[in-house]
Coordinates of C-alpha atoms in Angstrom, one line a residue:
Chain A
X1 CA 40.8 2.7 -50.5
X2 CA 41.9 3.1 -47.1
X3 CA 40.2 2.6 -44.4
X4 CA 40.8 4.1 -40.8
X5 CA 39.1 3.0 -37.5
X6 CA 39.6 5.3 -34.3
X7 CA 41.4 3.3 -32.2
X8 CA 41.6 5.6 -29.2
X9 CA 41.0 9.5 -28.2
X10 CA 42.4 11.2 -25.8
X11 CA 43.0 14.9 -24.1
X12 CA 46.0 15.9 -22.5
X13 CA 47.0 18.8 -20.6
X14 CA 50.5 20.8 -21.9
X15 CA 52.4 19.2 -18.9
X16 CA 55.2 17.2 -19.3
X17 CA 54.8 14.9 -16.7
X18 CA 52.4 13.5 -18.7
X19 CA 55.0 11.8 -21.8
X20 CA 55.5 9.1 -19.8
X21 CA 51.6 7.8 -19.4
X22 CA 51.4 8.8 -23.2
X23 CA 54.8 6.8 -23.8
X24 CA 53.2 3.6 -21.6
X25 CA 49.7 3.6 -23.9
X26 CA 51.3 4.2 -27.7
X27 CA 53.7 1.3 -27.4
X28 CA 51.6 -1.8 -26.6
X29 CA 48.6 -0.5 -29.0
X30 CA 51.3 -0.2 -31.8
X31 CA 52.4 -3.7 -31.0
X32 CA 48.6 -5.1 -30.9
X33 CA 48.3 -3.6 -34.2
X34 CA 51.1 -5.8 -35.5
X35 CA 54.4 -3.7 -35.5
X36 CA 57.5 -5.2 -34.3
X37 CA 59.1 -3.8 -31.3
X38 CA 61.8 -1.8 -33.1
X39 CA 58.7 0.5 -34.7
X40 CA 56.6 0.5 -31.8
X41 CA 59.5 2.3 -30.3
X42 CA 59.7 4.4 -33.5
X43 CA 56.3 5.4 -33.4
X44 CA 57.3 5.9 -29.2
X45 CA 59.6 8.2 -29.6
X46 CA 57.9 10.3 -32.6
X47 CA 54.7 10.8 -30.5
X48 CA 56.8 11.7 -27.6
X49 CA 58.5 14.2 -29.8
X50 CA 55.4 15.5 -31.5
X51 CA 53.9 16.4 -27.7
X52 CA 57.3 17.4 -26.4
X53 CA 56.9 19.8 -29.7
X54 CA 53.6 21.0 -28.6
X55 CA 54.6 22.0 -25.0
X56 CA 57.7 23.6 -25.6
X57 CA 56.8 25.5 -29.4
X58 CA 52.9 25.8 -29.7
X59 CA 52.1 26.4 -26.0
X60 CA 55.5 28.5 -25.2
X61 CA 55.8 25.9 -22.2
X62 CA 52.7 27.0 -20.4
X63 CA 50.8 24.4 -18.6
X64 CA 47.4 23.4 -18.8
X65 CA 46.7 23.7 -22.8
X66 CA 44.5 21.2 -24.2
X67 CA 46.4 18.7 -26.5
X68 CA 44.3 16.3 -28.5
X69 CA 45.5 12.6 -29.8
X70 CA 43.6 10.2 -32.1
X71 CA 45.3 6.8 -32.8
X72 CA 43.8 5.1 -35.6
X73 CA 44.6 1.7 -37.2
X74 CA 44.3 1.7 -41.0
X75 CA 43.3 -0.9 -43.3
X76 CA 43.5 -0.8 -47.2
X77 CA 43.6 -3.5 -49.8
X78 CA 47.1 -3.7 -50.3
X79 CA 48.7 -4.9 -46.9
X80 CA 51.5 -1.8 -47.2
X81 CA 48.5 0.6 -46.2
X82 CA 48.2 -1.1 -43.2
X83 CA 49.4 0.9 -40.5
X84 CA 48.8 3.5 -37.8
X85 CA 47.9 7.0 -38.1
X86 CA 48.2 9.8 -35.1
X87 CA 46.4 12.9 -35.3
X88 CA 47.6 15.5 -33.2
X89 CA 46.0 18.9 -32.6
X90 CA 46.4 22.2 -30.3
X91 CA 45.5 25.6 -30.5
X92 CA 48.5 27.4 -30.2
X93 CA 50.7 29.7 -31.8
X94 CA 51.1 29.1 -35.8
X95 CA 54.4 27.4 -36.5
X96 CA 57.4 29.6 -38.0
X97 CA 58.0 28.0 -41.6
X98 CA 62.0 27.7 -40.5
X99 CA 60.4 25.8 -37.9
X100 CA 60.0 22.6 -40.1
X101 CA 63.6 22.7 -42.0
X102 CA 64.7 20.5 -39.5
X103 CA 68.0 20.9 -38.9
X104 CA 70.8 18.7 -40.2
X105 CA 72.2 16.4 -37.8
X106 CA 75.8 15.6 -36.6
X107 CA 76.5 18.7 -35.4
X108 CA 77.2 19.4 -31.9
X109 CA 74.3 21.2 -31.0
X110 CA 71.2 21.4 -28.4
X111 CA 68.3 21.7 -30.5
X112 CA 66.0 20.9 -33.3
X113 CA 66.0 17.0 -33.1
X114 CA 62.7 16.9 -32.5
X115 CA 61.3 17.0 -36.0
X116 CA 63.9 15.2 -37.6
X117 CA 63.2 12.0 -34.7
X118 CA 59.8 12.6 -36.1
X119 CA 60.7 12.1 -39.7
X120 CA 63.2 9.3 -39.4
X121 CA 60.3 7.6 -36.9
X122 CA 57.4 7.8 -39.1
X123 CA 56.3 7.4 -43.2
X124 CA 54.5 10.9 -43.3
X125 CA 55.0 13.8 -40.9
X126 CA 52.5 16.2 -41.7
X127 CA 51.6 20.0 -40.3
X128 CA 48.7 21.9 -41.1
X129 CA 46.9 25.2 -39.7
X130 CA 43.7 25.1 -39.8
X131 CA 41.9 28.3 -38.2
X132 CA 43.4 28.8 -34.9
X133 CA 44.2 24.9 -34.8
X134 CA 47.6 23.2 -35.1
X135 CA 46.9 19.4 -36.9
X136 CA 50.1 17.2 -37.0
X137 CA 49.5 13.5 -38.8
X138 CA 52.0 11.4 -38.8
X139 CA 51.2 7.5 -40.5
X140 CA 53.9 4.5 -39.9
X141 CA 53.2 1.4 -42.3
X142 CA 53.5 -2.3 -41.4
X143 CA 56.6 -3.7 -42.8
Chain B
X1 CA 64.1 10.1 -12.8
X2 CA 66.4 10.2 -10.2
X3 CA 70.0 11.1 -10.4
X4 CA 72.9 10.9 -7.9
X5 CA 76.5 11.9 -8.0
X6 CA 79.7 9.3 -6.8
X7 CA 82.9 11.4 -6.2
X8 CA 86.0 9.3 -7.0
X9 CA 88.9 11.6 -6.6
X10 CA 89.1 13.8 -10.0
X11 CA 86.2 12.1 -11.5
X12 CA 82.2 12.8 -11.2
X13 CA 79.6 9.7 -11.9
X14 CA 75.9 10.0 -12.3
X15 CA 73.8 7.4 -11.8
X16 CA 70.6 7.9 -14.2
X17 CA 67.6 6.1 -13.3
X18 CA 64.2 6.4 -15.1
X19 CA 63.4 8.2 -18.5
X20 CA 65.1 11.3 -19.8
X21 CA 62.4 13.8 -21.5
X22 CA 61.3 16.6 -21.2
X23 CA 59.4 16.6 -18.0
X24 CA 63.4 15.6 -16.1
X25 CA 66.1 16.9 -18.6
X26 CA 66.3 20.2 -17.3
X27 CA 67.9 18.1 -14.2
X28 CA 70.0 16.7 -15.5
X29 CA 71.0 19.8 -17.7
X30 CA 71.7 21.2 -14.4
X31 CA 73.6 18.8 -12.8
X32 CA 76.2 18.3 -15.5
X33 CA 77.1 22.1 -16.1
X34 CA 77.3 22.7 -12.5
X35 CA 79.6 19.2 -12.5
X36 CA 81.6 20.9 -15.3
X37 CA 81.7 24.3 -15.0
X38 CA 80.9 25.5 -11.5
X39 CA 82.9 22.5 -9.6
X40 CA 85.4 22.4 -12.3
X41 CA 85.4 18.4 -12.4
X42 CA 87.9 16.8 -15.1
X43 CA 85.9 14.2 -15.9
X44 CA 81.9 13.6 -15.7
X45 CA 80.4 10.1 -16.2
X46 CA 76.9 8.9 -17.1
X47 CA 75.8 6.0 -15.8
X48 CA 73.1 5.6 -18.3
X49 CA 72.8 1.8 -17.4
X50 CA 68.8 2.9 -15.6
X51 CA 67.8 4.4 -18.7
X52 CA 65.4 2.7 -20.7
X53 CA 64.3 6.0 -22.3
X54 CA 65.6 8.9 -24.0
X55 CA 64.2 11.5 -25.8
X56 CA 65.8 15.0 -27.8
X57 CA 65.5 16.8 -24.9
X58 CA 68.0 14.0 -23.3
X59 CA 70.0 14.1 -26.0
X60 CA 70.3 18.1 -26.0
X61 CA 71.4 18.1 -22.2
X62 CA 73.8 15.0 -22.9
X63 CA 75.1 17.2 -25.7
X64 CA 75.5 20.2 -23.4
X65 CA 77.6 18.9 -21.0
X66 CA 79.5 17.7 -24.1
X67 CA 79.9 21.3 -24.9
X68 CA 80.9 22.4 -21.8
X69 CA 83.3 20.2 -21.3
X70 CA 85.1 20.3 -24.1
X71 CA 85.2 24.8 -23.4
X72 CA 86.8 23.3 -20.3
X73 CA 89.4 21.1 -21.6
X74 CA 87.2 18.4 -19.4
X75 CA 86.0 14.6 -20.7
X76 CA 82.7 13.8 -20.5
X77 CA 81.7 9.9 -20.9
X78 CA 79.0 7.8 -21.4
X79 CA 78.5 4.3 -20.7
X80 CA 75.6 1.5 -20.3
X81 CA 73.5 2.9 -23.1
X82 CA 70.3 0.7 -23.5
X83 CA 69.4 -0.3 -27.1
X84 CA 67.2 2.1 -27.4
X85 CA 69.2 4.9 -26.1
X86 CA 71.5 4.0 -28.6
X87 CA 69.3 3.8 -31.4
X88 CA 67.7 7.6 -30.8
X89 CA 71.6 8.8 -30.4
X90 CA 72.2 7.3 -33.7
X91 CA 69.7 8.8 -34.6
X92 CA 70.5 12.0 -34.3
X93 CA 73.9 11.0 -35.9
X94 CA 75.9 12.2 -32.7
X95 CA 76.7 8.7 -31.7
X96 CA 80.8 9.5 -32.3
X97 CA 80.8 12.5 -31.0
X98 CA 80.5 11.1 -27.5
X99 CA 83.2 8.9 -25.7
X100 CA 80.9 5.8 -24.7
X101 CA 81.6 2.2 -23.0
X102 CA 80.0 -0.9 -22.7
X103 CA 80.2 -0.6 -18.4
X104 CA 81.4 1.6 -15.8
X105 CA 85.4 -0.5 -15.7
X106 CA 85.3 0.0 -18.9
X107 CA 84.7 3.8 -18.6
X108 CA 87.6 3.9 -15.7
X109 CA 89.8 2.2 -16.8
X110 CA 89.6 4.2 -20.5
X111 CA 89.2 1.4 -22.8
X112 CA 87.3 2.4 -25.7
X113 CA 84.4 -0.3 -26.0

């Protein structure tokens, strides 16, 4: 079994002046938690991207939307579910399912990065609706 | 962020200092395509030697002024790319499709690093 303990909880406004501060925190907890400093900027970059996703997709780029995080450390009894989990949730628009194909990379084009940054970052990347919420959970594993 | 522009006869170089995201990209966005298409500048350089920090809305202005210079029979070239803007470009597998350089002689003098 797998057990999670809330390592921090915080509320952020749909700004993007405020990655940066966000970028600061999730690095040095990820590295206190015992990941080497190639996947705390993994996990850096995919947070960064998961908000950045937020801003410009759920919340259309308007400002002042509520954005909630939860960082929790996990701990099972095998040490490959040890590990981080972020919780992500906003209440704006629903996702389009094309939304999450994730576009394939190596072309010369401008968008869609996002996810896959989020994907090749993290173990699990996953999306839900629930009611008029948005919940994105995304776990890394200590290697 | 901050960006500035050197002039050096037919050739444009930013200096880039401080994270790209998405709070500054737009800036930079709009510096290169004016660079490119409005001045008409042969070649644009990125000084990315102050930039600890990318993200994909970095990589999506970077690959912009790609685009627009290549519609403009331009170069566009990058050079001091930190380890970890390197990693999120190879990340998004468009690491080749860039001209890049260890340093800024390297970049004038058109030595592929």
């Amino acid at each position: 079994m797998v057990r999670r303990r809330l390592l921090l909880r915080i509320e952020l406004k749909s700004d993007p002046q405020v990655l940066c501060g966000v970028r600061g925190a999730i690095s040095p907890i990820a590295g206190a938690i015992g990941f080497k400093e190639e996947d705390c900027r993994a996990i850096t970059l995919a947070l960064d991207e998961a908000i950045t996703n937020v801003i410009r997709h759920a919340y259309g780029g308007k400002p002042g939307r509520r954005i909630e995080i939860e960082l929790s450390k996990l701990n099972g009894a095998k040490q490959e579910q040890a590990g981080l989990e972020i919780l992500l949730f906003d209440r704006g628009v629903k996702p389009k399912p094309d939304s999450f194909k994730g576009l394939p990379p190596g072309e010369l084009r401008s968008g869609g990065l996002g996810l896959h940054f989020m994907r090749q970052s993290m173990d699990k990347v996953v999306h839900t609706r629930v009611g008029s919420t948005n919940r994105l959970r995304m776990v890394k594993f200590i290697r | 962020m901050q960006i500035s522009a050197r002039r050096l006869e037919n050739k444009t170089i930013f200096d880039v200092v401080g994270d790209i995201d998405l709070a500054n990209s737009p800036a930079v966005r709009k510096a290169l395509l004016a660079e490119i298409k409005e001045k008409k500048i042969p070649c644009v350089i990125m000084n990315l030697e102050g930039v600890k920090y990318i993200d994909s809305s970095g990589i999506a202005s970077l690959v912009e002024g790609l685009k627009a210079s290549r519609d403009a029979h331009a170069r566009f070239i990058l050079f001091g790319l930190s380890k970890s803007a390197r990693e999120v470009l190879q990340l998004s597998r468009l690491l080749n499709l860039f001209e890049i350089y260890d340093n800024e002689e390297q970049a004038l003098s058109n030595e592929r690093a």
